[in-house]
Amino acid sequence: MAEKAVFYHAGCTVCVDAEQRFVGALNPAAYDVEVVHLGEAPQRLAEAEAAGVQSVPAIVMGGAVYHIN
């Protein structure tokens, strides 16, 4: 069963490029990635902050946050 991962971004060109590169590089058999555009889903901001996201783009996997700066 694939592990859930959440990729948070704001829609800027850096975020979109990171989404395409990082999410595309993950094995879909290993990771079920949900992409959250915080500009389009601002109600998810509190969720992202609670997960430890301090800046975007960031991906949350296995309870750990990886900031892509």
C-alpha positions as YAML, in Angstrom:
chain: A
units: angstrom
residues:
- id: 1
  name: MET
  ca: [0.00, 0.00, 0.00]
- id: 2
  name: ALA
  ca: [1.31, 3.44, -0.92]
- id: 3
  name: GLU
  ca: [2.29, 5.91, 1.80]
- id: 4
  name: LYS
  ca: [0.41, 9.21, 1.73]
- id: 5
  name: ALA
  ca: [2.44, 12.33, 1.01]
- id: 6
  name: VAL
  ca: [1.19, 15.91, 0.69]
- id: 7
  name: PHE
  ca: [2.93, 18.48, -1.49]
- id: 8
  name: TYR
  ca: [2.03, 22.06, -0.53]
- id: 9
  name: HIS
  ca: [2.70, 25.00, -2.83]
- id: 10
  name: ALA
  ca: [1.52, 28.52, -3.67]
- id: 11
  name: GLY
  ca: [1.35, 28.32, -7.44]
- id: 12
  name: CYS
  ca: [4.44, 30.35, -8.30]
- id: 13
  name: THR
  ca: [6.73, 29.14, -11.08]
- id: 14
  name: VAL
  ca: [9.27, 27.75, -8.59]
- id: 15
  name: CYS
  ca: [6.52, 25.81, -6.80]
- id: 16
  name: VAL
  ca: [5.07, 24.42, -10.01]
- id: 17
  name: ASP
  ca: [8.50, 23.35, -11.23]
- id: 18
  name: ALA
  ca: [9.24, 21.69, -7.87]
- id: 19
  name: GLU
  ca: [5.88, 19.91, -8.00]
- id: 20
  name: GLN
  ca: [6.58, 18.52, -11.46]
- id: 21
  name: ARG
  ca: [10.12, 17.43, -10.60]
- id: 22
  name: PHE
  ca: [9.66, 16.05, -7.08]
- id: 23
  name: VAL
  ca: [6.20, 14.56, -7.37]
- id: 24
  name: GLY
  ca: [7.03, 13.15, -10.79]
- id: 25
  name: ALA
  ca: [10.19, 11.52, -9.42]
- id: 26
  name: LEU
  ca: [8.39, 9.66, -6.64]
- id: 27
  name: ASN
  ca: [7.41, 6.05, -7.27]
- id: 28
  name: PRO
  ca: [3.58, 6.03, -7.44]
- id: 29
  name: ALA
  ca: [3.58, 2.48, -6.08]
- id: 30
  name: ALA
  ca: [5.33, 3.76, -2.94]
- id: 31
  name: TYR
  ca: [3.72, 7.22, -2.52]
- id: 32
  name: ASP
  ca: [0.18, 8.47, -3.00]
- id: 33
  name: VAL
  ca: [0.86, 12.20, -3.41]
- id: 34
  name: GLU
  ca: [-1.82, 14.81, -2.87]
- id: 35
  name: VAL
  ca: [-0.95, 18.24, -4.28]
- id: 36
  name: VAL
  ca: [-2.37, 21.20, -2.35]
- id: 37
  name: HIS
  ca: [-2.26, 24.66, -3.95]
- id: 38
  name: LEU
  ca: [-2.66, 26.92, -0.91]
- id: 39
  name: GLY
  ca: [-3.70, 29.86, -3.09]
- id: 40
  name: GLU
  ca: [-6.68, 27.85, -4.30]
- id: 41
  name: ALA
  ca: [-7.33, 26.05, -1.00]
- id: 42
  name: PRO
  ca: [-6.53, 28.61, 1.74]
- id: 43
  name: GLN
  ca: [-8.64, 26.59, 4.19]
- id: 44
  name: ARG
  ca: [-5.81, 24.00, 4.17]
- id: 45
  name: LEU
  ca: [-3.22, 26.50, 5.50]
- id: 46
  name: ALA
  ca: [-3.84, 25.57, 9.16]
- id: 47
  name: GLU
  ca: [-3.38, 21.89, 8.24]
- id: 48
  name: ALA
  ca: [-0.07, 22.66, 6.53]
- id: 49
  name: GLU
  ca: [1.15, 24.70, 9.51]
- id: 50
  name: ALA
  ca: [0.10, 21.95, 11.94]
- id: 51
  name: ALA
  ca: [2.14, 19.48, 9.87]
- id: 52
  name: GLY
  ca: [5.18, 21.75, 10.28]
- id: 53
  name: VAL
  ca: [5.20, 23.53, 6.93]
- id: 54
  name: GLN
  ca: [6.89, 26.91, 7.37]
- id: 55
  name: SER
  ca: [7.40, 27.83, 3.72]
- id: 56
  name: VAL
  ca: [6.43, 26.48, 0.34]
- id: 57
  name: PRO
  ca: [7.07, 24.47, -1.66]
- id: 58
  name: ALA
  ca: [7.21, 21.65, 0.87]
- id: 59
  name: ILE
  ca: [6.32, 17.98, 0.97]
- id: 60
  name: VAL
  ca: [5.15, 16.07, 4.04]
- id: 61
  name: MET
  ca: [6.06, 12.39, 4.02]
- id: 62
  name: GLY
  ca: [5.99, 9.95, 6.91]
- id: 63
  name: GLY
  ca: [5.31, 12.75, 9.38]
- id: 64
  name: ALA
  ca: [8.42, 14.69, 8.30]
- id: 65
  name: VAL
  ca: [8.42, 18.00, 6.44]
- id: 66
  name: TYR
  ca: [10.87, 18.65, 3.63]
- id: 67
  name: HIS
  ca: [11.13, 22.29, 2.59]
- id: 68
  name: ILE
  ca: [12.29, 22.81, -0.97]
- id: 69
  name: ASN
  ca: [13.97, 26.21, -1.02]
...
